[in-house]
Amino acid sequence: MTTTTERSLPQPRFTDAEAGAKEFPDSTARNYSYFTPQKRKQTHYEDVTVEVQPDPRHYLSQGWLYGFADGQGGYPLEWTALKAWGSDRPVPERFPGSGGKGYDWPAHGWHEFRDPNEEWEMTFYRYNSNVVRQITQNVDSARETKAFEQWNPNWVQFVERNVGAWMHVEQGLGLYLFANANRRGPTNMHNTAMAVNSMHRLRFAQDLALYNLTLSDEIEAFDGEAHIETWNSDPAWQGVRRVAEQLTAVDDWAEAVFAANIVFEPLVGELFRSGLVQQAAPRNGDYVTPTVVGAGEHDYAERDLRYTLAMFDLLVNDKEFAQHNKDLMNQWLSTWTERCIKASRDLQPLWSQPDAKPPRFEDSLDRVKSRFSEILRQLGLDDPKELTL
Amino acid sequence: MSRQSIAKAHEKIQELAWEPLYHEPVSQYGTDYTFAKAKKKDPLKQVLRSYFPMQEEKDHRVYGAADGAIRGNMFRQVEERWLEWQKLFLSIIPLPEISAARAMPLLFRNVPNPELHNGQAIQMIDEVRHSTIQQNLKRLYMNSYIDPAGFNSSLKNFQNDYCGTIGRQFAEGFITGDAITAASIYLTIVAETAFTNTLFVAMPAEAAANGDYLLPTVFHSVQSDESRHISNGYATLLMALADEGNHQLLERDLRYAWWNNHRVVDAAIGTFIEYGTKDRRKDRESYAEMWRRWIYDDYYRSYLVPLEKYGLVIPHDLIEESWNQIWNKGYVHEVAQFFATGWLANYWRIDPMTDKDFEWFEYKYPGWYDKYGAWWENYSRLATPNGHNPIIFEDVDYVYPSRCWTCMVPCLVREDMVMAEVGGQMRTYCHEACRWTDVEAFRPTYQGRNTPNMGQLIGKREWETLYHGWNMADVVTDMGYVRDDGKTLVAQPHLNLDPSKMWTLDHMRRCPPFASPNVLLNEMTPEEQLAFHADYIRQGPGGRPAPAAV
Ligand SMILES: [Fe+2]
Ligand SMILES: [Fe+2]
């Protein structure tokens, strides 16, 4: 990296190049004119994200310039089997004298997606900085008040092993599912929302790892490496690990996000976090772990699920492909519900580990099943029969 | 967090990396490179707990400066000549930034070291930061600068204009083709390590000299993330070098990436800095001087050459040739002249050069006036409509150039133009290195070796093809470069905003039809094509027709 040597600057001069200084054609045209806002007025978020990723179906007149070995360039709509209206129209042909125009904006329904969290860099760094500050404060004050001394002895083991193991889920999905998906979506809004989702997970993974580090320093008996062994070979965790790995193996980006945020998160993630850790911790004298885990829970429940619902909601209500999309989602539901329920049931032994017992496993599972059903209702989808497994 | 606790935290998060036991992550991007699995250190040593607040702090400075610029009436002293070129620059740059984010997953499966993936994910979100912070800067210009035209239609224009197409290579090159060629060599080893200096350091300095102190705040903030990305690239490069079998591919990719970056970035940034400034103090460095210092000395001599000891074959010849193009062959001047020739197909206004500019050019580039002076005098003479056509259709001793099929900048250094027939089509290239890129490098075999993962050059690469035979009024309307009165052009070859001095569709309507050089070339007989080539390479400098044969 290079830095400039300071140089004397020319004297500023009065140029009067300020908005409103003169009247002429376009002198008041101060909105990005190339897209239709979702609501009446263009939002700041829309202004900084919409159309940054081009599309040969509307403005990109010369098409993509560089392709993979098979000649495909850019962001093929075929990278998911889901379709939005207009997807099946061919890319407009351009040839000598054809002109450059494609279809009128937006050309197809994928461009209608907006992240309801309106994430761009400013909102993203503010939010995540606040979260890490909050967690640091909570953990610091727990340390100062010797809060860890209140823990039941076998709760220490529970946290080192099980809460520790969860960091690997976040890390694996954050990188190989969500960061990976940021190359694959059809618009800049999809890919940016998925990149943000990826960072939530990577942050949560690190939050758990660093919390684990603090506990190693603070609690004599705390084994900071137990989570590795648990993740690698504890039979109760292998179901979760198997399905997490399977999620990163999916080629269709929309299926991967659907399976992770619509199926896996409620049935496995929330079951473990809200149905077990958050319930059991206070009963075992632990008021700190819930604040760390709660931050990740909040990311999912309040932000990541929110954009995911908005994204799939458009597709199940699509004016051309609603049924096609629902059929596919139903297939995905049946495949992934079965896998996730299996992973959840494998976790069951965890419920009997703490001294002070959490609610019964079956009750926790029932609760997340009905939460899952509620999410499906919001998308107008029915419970898959595998939910009764 | 203290330095010590960051180090400890960083060590701890290494425990997060794990290898799959049951299912491999999906493999979607191929490479012909091979990487051996080896324990690697994450070169970034970045922990999100300190990363987020650090970036937020930088943001505070950027947004604080933005408020300050508006409160301080910065736009009363901004040079319009400069800000007009920002309509081009800021339409291009958010896509390369976001493409760099999108490129990171290309590396996951191909560089099998989970320790490096963390750094790549942080780079991903850094790039989201860069893209949106730049879009935001542009939005502020649109709101506060006197002429919003061209900012307000920015991304549409970028997508259908030939200048946008040239710039787009500096984005698409990151995300397609062989994963390592794209996301490592082209993106990090060449674009970021070499050329971001001109983008993010030279440009801001020039902006400040033209009354804009906001752009420097934003771009220095962007540049402050760059050293991390350079470390990412370096770690991957060293791993690639560890395998002898990669050396031939590295040599190929460095040649392509170097030359393409030179062609594209030097064309654009060189023009902004030399022709977009009002600062003509003699002690201001010319683009050539900056290039010599930052790219030649800092990148080539200090970064690339030391890698020779690891077996890297460095394209010394192409680096010297780039310098030759900039210093002896007037590359930047030829490009600026071409942009100005084609002003009517653009979405910003290009200020004529004055005597003061001439003097500076002659001082910095001796011999400049003889080559380009008369043409720029004609440009001034023809700037406001007065019964004549735009300069492209007037006789000013300028031959409209053929476009390079590879870099898509026209073949402006006429003597270097080469032609090749590919897939039944005759193509023109600005230089042998661009011919090589298309005909030899981007192919499924390279020097007898199978390269099944190498990408392809695709698309309608000659912009003029689309408008072959069209009237300019229709071209401009089709692209949408018309102001809100329905007839005045966004682009103008001067800075006068008096509507009676501005060009309109009516003026365009009177012009002769526009023709595509490539379509015409392909209508010729082989003998005519040879004669065309023989004539072309005798043209120039400054686009002059070939002297009459003796
Ligand atoms: Fe960047
Ligand atoms: Fe070229």
XYZ file of N, CA, C and O and ligand atoms in Angstrom, chain B residues 97 126-127 130 192 200 222 226 229, ligand 1:
37
model
N -16.200 -3.583 -6.709
C -16.160 -3.814 -5.260
C -17.051 -4.986 -4.871
O -16.617 -5.908 -4.183
N -15.960 -6.611 3.814
C -15.267 -5.353 3.501
C -15.735 -4.825 2.142
O -15.935 -3.632 1.952
N -15.846 -5.737 1.195
C -16.174 -5.309 -0.168
C -17.632 -4.851 -0.266
O -17.957 -3.948 -1.030
N -17.339 -1.403 0.797
C -16.826 -0.491 -0.224
C -17.890 -0.150 -1.255
O -18.050 0.997 -1.650
N -5.806 -5.593 -6.849
C -5.726 -4.957 -5.532
C -4.316 -4.538 -5.170
O -4.087 -3.434 -4.676
N -7.288 4.461 -5.360
C -7.710 4.916 -4.046
C -6.735 5.881 -3.397
O -6.996 6.403 -2.330
N -11.685 3.240 2.324
C -11.714 2.003 1.551
C -10.309 1.395 1.478
O -10.099 0.212 1.740
N -7.470 -2.412 2.337
C -6.842 -3.108 1.217
C -5.634 -3.950 1.636
O -5.386 -5.006 1.065
N -6.498 -7.383 2.318
C -6.827 -8.191 1.142
C -5.556 -8.618 0.412
O -5.470 -9.711 -0.141
Fe -12.561 -3.128 -2.138
